[in-house]
mmCIF file of C-alpha atoms and ligand atoms in Angstrom:
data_model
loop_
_atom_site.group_PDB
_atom_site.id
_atom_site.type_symbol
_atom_site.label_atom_id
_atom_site.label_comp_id
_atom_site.label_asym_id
_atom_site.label_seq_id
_atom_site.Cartn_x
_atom_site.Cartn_y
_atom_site.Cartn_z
ATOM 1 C CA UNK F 1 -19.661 27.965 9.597
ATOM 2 C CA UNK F 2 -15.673 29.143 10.432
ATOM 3 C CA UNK F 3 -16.776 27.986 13.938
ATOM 4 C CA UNK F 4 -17.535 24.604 13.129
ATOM 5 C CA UNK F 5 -14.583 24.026 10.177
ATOM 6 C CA UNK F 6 -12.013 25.157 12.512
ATOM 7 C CA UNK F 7 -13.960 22.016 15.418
ATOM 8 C CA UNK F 8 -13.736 19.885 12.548
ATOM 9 C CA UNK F 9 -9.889 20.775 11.700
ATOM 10 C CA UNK F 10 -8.564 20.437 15.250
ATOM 11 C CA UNK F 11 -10.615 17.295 15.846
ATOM 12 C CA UNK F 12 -9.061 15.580 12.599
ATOM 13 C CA UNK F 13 -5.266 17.080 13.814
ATOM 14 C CA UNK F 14 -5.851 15.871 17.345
ATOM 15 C CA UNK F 15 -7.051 11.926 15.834
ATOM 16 C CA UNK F 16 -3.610 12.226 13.751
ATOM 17 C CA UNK F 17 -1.992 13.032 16.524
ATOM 18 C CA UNK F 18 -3.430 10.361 19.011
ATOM 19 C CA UNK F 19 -3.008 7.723 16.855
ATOM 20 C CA UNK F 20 0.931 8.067 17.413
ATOM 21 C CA UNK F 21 -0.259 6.346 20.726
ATOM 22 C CA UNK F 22 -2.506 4.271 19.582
ATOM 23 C CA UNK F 23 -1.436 0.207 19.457
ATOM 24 C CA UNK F 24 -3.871 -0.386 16.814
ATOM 25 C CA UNK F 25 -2.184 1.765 14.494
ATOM 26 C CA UNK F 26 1.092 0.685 12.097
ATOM 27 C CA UNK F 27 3.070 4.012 13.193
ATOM 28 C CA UNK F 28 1.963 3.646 16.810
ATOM 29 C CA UNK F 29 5.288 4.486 19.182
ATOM 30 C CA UNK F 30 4.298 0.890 20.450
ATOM 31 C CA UNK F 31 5.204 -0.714 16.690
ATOM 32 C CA UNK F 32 8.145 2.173 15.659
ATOM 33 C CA UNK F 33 10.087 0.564 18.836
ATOM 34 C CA UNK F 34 8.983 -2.923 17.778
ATOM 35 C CA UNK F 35 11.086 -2.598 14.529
ATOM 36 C CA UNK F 36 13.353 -1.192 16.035
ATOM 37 C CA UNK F 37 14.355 -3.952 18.610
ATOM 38 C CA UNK F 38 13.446 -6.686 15.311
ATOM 39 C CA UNK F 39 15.779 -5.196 13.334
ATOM 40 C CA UNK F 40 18.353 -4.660 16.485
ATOM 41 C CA UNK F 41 17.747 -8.495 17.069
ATOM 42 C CA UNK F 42 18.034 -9.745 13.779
ATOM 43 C CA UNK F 43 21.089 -7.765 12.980
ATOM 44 C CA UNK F 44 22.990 -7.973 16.257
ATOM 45 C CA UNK F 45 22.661 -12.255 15.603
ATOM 46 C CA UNK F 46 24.094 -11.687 11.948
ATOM 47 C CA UNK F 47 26.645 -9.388 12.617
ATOM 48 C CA UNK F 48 27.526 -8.955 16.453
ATOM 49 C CA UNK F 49 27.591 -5.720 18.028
ATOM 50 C CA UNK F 50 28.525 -4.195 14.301
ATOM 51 C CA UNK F 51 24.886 -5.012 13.860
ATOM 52 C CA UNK F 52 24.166 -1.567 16.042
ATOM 53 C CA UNK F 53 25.683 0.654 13.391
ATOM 54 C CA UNK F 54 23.162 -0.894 10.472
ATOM 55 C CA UNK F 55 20.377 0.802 12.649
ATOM 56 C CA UNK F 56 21.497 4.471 12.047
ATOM 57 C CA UNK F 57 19.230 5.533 8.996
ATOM 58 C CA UNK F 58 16.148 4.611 11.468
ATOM 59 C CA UNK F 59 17.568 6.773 14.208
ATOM 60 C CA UNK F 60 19.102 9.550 12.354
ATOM 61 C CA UNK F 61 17.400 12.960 12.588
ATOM 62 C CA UNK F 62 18.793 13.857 9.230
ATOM 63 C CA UNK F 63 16.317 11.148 7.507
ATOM 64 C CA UNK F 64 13.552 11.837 9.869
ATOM 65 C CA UNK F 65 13.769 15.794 9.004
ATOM 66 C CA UNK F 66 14.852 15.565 5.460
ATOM 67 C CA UNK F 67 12.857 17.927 3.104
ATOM 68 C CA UNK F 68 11.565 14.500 2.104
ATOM 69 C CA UNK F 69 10.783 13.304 5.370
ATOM 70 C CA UNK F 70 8.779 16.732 6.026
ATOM 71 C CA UNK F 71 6.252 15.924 2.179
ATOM 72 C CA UNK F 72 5.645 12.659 3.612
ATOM 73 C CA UNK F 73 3.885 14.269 7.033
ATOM 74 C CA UNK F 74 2.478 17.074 4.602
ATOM 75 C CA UNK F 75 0.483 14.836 2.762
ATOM 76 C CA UNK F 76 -0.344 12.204 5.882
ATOM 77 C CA UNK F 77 -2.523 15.392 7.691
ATOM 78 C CA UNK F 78 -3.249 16.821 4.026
ATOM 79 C CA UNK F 79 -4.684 13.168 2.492
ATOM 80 C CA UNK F 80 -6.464 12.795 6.711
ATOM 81 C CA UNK F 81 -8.369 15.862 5.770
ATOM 82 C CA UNK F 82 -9.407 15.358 2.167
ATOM 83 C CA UNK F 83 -9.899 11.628 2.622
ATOM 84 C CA UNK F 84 -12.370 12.297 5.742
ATOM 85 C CA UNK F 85 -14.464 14.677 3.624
ATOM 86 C CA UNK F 86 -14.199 12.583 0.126
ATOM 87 C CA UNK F 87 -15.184 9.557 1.801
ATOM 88 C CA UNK F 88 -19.150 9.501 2.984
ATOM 89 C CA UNK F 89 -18.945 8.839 7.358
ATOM 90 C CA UNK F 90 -22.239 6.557 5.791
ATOM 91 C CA UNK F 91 -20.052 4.119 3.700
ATOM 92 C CA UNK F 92 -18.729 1.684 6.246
ATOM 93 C CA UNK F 93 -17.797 -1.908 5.904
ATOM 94 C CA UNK F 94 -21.256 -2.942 7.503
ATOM 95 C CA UNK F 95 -23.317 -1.508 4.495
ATOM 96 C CA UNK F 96 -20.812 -3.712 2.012
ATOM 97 C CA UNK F 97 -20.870 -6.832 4.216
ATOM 98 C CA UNK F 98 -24.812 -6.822 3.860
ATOM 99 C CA UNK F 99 -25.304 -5.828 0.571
ATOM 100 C CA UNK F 100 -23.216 -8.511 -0.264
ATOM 101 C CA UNK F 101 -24.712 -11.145 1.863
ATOM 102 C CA UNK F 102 -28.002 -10.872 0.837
ATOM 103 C CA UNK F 103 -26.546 -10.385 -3.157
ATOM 104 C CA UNK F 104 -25.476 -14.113 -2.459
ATOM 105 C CA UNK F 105 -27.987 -15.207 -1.078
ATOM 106 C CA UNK F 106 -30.363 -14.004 -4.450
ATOM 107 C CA UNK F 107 -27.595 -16.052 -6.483
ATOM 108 C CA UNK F 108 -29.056 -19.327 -4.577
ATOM 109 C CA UNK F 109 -25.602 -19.076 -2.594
ATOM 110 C CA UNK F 110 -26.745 -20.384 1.286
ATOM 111 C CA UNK F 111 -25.070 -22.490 4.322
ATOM 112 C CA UNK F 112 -22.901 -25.122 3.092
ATOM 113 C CA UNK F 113 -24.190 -27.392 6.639
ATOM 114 C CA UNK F 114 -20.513 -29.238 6.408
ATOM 115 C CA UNK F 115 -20.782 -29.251 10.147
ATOM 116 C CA UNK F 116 -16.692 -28.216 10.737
ATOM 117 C CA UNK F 117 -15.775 -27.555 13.887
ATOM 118 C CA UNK F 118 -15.512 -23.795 14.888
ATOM 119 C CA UNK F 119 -11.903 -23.877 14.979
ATOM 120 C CA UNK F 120 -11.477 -25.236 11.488
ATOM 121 C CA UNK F 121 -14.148 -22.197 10.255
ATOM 122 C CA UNK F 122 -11.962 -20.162 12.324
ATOM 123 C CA UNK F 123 -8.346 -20.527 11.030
ATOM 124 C CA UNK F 124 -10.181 -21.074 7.197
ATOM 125 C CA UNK F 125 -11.609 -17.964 7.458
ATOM 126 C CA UNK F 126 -8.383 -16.202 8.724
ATOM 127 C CA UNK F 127 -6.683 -17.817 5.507
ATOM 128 C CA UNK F 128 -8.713 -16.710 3.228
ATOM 129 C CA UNK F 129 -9.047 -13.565 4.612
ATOM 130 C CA UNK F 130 -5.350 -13.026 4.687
ATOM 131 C CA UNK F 131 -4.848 -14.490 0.831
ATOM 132 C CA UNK F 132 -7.475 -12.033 -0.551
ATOM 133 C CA UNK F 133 -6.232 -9.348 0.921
ATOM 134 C CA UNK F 134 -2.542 -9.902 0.106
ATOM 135 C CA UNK F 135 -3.383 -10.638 -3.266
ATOM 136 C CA UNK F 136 -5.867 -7.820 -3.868
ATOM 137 C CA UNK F 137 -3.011 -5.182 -2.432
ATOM 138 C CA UNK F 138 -0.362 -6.650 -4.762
ATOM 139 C CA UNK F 139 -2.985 -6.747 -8.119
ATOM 140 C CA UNK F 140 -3.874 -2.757 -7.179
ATOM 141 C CA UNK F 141 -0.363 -2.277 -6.807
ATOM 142 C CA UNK F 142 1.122 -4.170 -10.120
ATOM 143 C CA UNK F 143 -1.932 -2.437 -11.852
ATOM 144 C CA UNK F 144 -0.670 0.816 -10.800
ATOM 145 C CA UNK F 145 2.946 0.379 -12.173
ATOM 146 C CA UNK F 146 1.910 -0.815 -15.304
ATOM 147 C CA UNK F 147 -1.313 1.920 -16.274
ATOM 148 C CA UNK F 148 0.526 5.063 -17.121
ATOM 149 C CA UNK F 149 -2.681 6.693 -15.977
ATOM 150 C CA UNK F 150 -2.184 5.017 -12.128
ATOM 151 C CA UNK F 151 1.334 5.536 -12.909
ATOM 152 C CA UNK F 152 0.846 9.121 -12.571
ATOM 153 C CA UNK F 153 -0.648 9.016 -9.049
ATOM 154 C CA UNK F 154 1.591 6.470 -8.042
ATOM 155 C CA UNK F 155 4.433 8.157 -8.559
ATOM 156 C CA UNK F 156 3.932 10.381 -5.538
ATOM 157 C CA UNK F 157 4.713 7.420 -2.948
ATOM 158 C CA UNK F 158 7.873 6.500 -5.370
ATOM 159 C CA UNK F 159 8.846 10.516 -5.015
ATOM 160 C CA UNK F 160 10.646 9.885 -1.712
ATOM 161 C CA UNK F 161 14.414 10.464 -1.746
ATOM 162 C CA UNK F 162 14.435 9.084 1.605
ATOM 163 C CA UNK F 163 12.235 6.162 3.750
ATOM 164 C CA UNK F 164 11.024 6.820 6.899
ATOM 165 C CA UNK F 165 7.699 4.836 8.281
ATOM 166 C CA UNK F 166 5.494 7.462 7.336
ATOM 167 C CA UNK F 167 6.602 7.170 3.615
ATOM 168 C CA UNK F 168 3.662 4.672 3.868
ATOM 169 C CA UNK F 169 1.208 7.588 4.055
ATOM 170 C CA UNK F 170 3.047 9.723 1.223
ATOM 171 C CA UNK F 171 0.525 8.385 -1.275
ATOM 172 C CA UNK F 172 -1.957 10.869 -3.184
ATOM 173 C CA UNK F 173 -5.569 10.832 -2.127
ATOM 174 C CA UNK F 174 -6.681 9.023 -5.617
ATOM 175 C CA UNK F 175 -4.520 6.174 -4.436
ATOM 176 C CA UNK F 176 -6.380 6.761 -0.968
ATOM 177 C CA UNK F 177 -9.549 6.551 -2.186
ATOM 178 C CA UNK F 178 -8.693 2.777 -4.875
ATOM 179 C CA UNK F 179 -7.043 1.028 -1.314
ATOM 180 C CA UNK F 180 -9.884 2.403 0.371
ATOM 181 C CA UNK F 181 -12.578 0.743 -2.209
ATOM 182 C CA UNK F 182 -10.023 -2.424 -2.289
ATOM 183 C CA UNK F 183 -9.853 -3.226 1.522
ATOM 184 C CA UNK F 184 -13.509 -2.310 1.556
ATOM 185 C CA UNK F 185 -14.266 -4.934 -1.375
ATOM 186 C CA UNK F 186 -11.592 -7.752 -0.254
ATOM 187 C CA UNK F 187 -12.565 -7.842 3.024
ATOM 188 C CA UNK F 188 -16.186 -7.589 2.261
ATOM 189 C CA UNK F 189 -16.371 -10.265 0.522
ATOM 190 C CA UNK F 190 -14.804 -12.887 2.821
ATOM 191 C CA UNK F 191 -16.376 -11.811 5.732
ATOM 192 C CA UNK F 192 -19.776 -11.541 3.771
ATOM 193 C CA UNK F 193 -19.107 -15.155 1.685
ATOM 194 C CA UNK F 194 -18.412 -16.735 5.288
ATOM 195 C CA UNK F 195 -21.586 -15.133 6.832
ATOM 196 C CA UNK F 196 -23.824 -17.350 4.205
ATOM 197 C CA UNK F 197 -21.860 -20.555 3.972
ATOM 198 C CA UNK F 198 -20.999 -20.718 7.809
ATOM 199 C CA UNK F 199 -24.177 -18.986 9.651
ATOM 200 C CA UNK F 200 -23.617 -18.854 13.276
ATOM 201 C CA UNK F 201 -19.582 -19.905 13.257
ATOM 202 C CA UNK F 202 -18.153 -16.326 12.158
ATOM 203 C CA UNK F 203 -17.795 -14.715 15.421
ATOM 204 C CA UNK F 204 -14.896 -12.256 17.026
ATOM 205 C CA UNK F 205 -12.646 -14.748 16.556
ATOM 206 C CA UNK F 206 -12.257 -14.707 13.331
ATOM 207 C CA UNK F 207 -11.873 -10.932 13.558
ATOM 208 C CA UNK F 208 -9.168 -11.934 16.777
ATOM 209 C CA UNK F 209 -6.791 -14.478 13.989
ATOM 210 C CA UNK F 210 -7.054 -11.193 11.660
ATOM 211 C CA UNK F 211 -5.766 -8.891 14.222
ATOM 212 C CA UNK F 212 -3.252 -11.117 15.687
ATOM 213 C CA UNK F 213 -1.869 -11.644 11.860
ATOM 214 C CA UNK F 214 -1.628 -7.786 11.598
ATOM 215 C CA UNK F 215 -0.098 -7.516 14.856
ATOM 216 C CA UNK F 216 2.593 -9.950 13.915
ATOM 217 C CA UNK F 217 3.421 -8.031 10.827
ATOM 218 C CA UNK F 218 3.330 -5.085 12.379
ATOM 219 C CA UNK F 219 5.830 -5.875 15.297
ATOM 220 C CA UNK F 220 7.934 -7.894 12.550
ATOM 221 C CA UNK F 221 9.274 -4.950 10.651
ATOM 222 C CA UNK F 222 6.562 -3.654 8.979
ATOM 223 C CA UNK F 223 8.023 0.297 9.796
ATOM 224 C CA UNK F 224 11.213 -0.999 8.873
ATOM 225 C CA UNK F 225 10.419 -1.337 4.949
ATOM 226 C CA UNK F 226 10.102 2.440 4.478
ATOM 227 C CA UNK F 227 13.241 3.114 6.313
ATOM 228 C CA UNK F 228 16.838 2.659 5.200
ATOM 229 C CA UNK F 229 17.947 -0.027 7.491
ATOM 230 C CA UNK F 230 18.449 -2.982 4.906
ATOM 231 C CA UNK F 231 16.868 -6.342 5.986
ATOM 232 C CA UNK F 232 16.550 -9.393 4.473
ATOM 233 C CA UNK F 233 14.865 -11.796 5.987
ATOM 234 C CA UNK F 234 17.247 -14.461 5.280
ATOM 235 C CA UNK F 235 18.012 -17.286 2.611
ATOM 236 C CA UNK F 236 14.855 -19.084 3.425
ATOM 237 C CA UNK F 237 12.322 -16.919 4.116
ATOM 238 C CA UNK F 238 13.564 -13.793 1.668
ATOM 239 C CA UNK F 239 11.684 -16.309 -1.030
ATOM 240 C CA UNK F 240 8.030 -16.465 0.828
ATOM 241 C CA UNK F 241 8.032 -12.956 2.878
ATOM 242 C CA UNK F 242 8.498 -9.108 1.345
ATOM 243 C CA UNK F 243 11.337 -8.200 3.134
ATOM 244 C CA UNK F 244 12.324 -4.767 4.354
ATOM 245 C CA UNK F 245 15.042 -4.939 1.535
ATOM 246 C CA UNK F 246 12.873 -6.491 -0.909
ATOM 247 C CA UNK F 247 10.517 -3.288 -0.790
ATOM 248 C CA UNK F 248 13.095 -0.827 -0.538
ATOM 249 C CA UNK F 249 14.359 -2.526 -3.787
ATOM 250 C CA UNK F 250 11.037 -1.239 -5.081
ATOM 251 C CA UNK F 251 12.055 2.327 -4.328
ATOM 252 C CA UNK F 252 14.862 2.212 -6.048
ATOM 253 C CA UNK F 253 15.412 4.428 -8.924
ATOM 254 C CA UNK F 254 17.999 2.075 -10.546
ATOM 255 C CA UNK F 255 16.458 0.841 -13.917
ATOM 256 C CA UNK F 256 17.099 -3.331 -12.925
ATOM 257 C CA UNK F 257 14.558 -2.442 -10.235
ATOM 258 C CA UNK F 258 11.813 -0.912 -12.279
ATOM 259 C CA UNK F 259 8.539 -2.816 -11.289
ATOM 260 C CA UNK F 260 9.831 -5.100 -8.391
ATOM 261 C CA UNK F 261 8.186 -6.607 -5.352
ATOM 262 C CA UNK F 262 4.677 -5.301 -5.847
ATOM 263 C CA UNK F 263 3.950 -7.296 -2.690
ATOM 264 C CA UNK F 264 3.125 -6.349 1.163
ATOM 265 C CA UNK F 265 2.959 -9.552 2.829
ATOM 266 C CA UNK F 266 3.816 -12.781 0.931
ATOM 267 C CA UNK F 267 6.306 -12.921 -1.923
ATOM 268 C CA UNK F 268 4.370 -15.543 -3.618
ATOM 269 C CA UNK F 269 2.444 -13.218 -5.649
ATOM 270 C CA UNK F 270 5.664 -11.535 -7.238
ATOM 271 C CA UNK F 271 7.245 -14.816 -7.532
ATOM 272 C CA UNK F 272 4.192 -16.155 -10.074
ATOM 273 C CA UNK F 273 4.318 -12.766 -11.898
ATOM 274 C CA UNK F 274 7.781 -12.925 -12.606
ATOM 275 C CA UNK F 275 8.539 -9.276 -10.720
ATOM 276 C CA UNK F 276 10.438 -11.084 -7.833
ATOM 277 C CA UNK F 277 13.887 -9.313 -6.916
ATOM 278 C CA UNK F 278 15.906 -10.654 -3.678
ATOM 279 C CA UNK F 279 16.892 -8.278 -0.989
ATOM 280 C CA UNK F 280 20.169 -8.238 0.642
ATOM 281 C CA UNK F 281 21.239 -6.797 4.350
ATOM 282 C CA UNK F 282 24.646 -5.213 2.204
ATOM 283 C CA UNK F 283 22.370 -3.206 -1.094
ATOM 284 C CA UNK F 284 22.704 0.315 -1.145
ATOM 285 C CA UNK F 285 20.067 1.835 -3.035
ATOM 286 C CA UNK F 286 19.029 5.693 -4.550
ATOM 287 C CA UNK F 287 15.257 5.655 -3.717
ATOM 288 C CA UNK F 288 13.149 9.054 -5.765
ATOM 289 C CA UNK F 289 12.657 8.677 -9.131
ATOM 290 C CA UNK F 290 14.544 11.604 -11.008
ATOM 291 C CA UNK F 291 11.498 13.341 -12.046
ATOM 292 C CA UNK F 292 10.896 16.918 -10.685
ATOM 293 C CA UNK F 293 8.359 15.538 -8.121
ATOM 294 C CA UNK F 294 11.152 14.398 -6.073
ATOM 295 C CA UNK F 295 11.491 17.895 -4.878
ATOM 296 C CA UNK F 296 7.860 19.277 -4.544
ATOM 297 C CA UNK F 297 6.125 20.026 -1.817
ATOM 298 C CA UNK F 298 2.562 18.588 -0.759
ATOM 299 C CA UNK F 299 1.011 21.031 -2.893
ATOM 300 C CA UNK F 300 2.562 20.237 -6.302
ATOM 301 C CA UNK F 301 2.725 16.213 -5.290
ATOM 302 C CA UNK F 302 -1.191 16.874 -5.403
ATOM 303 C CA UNK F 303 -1.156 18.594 -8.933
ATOM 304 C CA UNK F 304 1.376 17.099 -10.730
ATOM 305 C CA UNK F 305 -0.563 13.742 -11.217
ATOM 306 C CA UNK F 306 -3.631 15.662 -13.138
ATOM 307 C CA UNK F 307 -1.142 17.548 -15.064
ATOM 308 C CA UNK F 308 0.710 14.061 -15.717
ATOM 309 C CA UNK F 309 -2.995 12.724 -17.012
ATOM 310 C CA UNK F 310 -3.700 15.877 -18.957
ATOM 311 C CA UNK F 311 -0.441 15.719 -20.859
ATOM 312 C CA UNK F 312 -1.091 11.660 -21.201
ATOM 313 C CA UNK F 313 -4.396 12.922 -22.626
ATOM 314 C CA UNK F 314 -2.648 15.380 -25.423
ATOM 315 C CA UNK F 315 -0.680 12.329 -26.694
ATOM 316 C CA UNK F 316 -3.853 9.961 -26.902
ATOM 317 C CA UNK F 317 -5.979 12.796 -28.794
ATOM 318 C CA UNK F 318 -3.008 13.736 -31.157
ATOM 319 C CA UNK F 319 -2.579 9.899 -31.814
ATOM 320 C CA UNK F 320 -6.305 9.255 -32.185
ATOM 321 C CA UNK F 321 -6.584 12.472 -34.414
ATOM 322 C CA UNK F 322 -3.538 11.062 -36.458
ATOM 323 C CA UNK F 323 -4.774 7.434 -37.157
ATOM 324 C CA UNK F 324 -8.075 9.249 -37.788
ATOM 325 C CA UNK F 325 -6.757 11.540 -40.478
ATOM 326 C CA UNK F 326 -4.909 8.444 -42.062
ATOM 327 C CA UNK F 327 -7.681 6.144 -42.200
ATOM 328 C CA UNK F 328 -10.044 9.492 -43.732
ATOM 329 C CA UNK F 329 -7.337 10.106 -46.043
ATOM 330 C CA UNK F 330 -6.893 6.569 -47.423
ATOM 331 C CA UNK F 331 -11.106 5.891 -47.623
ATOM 332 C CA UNK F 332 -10.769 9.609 -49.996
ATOM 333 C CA UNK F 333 -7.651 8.141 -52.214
ATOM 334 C CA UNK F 334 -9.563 6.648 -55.662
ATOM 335 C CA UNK F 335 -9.150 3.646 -56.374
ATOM 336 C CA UNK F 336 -6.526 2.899 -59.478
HETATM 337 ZN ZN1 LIG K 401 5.001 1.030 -6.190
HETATM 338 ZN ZN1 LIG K 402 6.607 1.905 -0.348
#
């Protein structure tokens, strides 16, 4: 039993580890340097060789072995190991895909026989693939802001007092398990939607435009938003894209930031919500947010949210039992 946990542990560590080298993976080496020469590029063009200095906060030991820092790669091994036992090895996006594809197919849902070239299927299906799961990210996301009960798990990835490209992971594992059931859903249902109405035409590459749009994103700064180099992405752009800055605007702990840039990919979404903020290469921003969370360790950043939704609990009983007392009270009072 010891024999096979302690297999199990070092099997999970040594994945963690390897997938430092793995190009698939956002916090590969391969995509930490990407940003890195982005950000050099972009900045060096804006500002000359001034541009060099703006890069420090991704280099600086100091950030990358802050007491902050060290949570975030607490809870990326912690949430690994919880997450691979929470999460059945059974539930895979191939049981989703074909319980949805045959739950369409009962609703009278079937080929659409418009006859569209492949290619057309192909950059369709990458479209709509990449809309739903934009959107879907940025609804989870708003939801969570705005729910004080998400609010409370939440607040463990807004807990960081400094960005570094594994802030991404310094999430607690109820976040981990809603994305999980998100990406499973979103994707599901495109890939499972295009299966019926274009039998035959979904092959690898469809699945090749969705990796090559991750790719992009991931070698176009995608480290760089948890990290303090500031990075707009320009006049133009800044409007359509989530910036580096525009996300690290939605660390900030400054109360004109409060529920900013819920987005990952396209700005759009913020924009038609009204919780658009522009980023600029020149903002300097407090990231944390002032609560005693900031300073816990793993531990506490896994407790504190159920003690958050216990106390939120209190207040709803003591208001329920209130407004229940009143009404009892006024049905007793005889009438004049
Ligand atoms: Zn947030
Ligand atoms: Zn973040």
């Amino acid at each position: 039993m010891i024999e096979n946990f302690v297999i199990w542990l070092g099997d999970e560590l040594a994945q963690a580890g390897s997938s430092l080298l793995d190009a698939s993976k956002r916090v590969s080496v391969f995509y930490l340097f990407a940003g890195l020469v982005f950000a050099w590029l972009v900045l060096t063009l804006r500002y000359g060789v001034q541009g060099w200095t703006r890069l420090k906060p991704y280099l600086s030991w100091r950030i990358w072995w802050h007491r902050s820092a060290r949570t975030d790669y607490q809870l990326w091994l912690a949430n690994r190991l919880l997450l691979a036992i929470l999460i059945p090895k059974g539930l895979t996006q191939a049981i989703w895909i074909s319980w949805l594809y045959f739950f369409w197919q009962e609703q009278g849902f079937s080929d659409l026989q418009l006859g569209w070239p492949t290619a057309l299927v192909m950059g369709l299906f990458t479209l709509c693939y990449f809309l739903v799961d934009d959107f879907s990210r940025f609804i989870v996301h708003w939801a969570m802001h705005k729910s004080p009960w998400l609010w409370a798990f939440h607040q463990v990835h807004h807990s960081a007092k400094v960005l570094t490209p594994f802030t991404v992971f310094r999430t607690h594992p109820v976040e981990g398990l809603l994305f999980f059931l998100r990406s499973m859903a979103a994707q599901s249902l495109v890939i499972s939607l295009f299966l019926v109405a274009f039998p035959n035409q979904v092959s690898l590459w469809q699945i090749f435009g969705v990796l090559v749009t991750t790719f992009v994103f991931n070698v176009l700064g995608a480290n760089l938003r948890h990290s303090g180099v500031a990075l707009s992405y320009g006049p133009r752009l800044e409007k359509w894209l989530i910036s580096p800055a525009q996300h690290q605007v939605h660390h900030s702990v400054a109360r004109q930031h409060y529920d900013r840039n819920f987005g990952v990919t396209l700005a759009v979404w913020d924009r038609l919500f009204g919780s658009w903020h522009v980023g600029h290469d020149d903002q300097r921003i407090e990231y944390g947010t002032h609560q005693a969370i900031d300073e816990m360790n793993f531990l506490g950043q896994w407790l504190q949210p159920f003690k958050d939704c216990l106390t939120l609990l209190k207040l709803k009983a003591s208001c329920v039992g209130r407004l229940l007392y009143k009404t009892l009270r006024q049905k007793k009072r005889p009438t004049q």
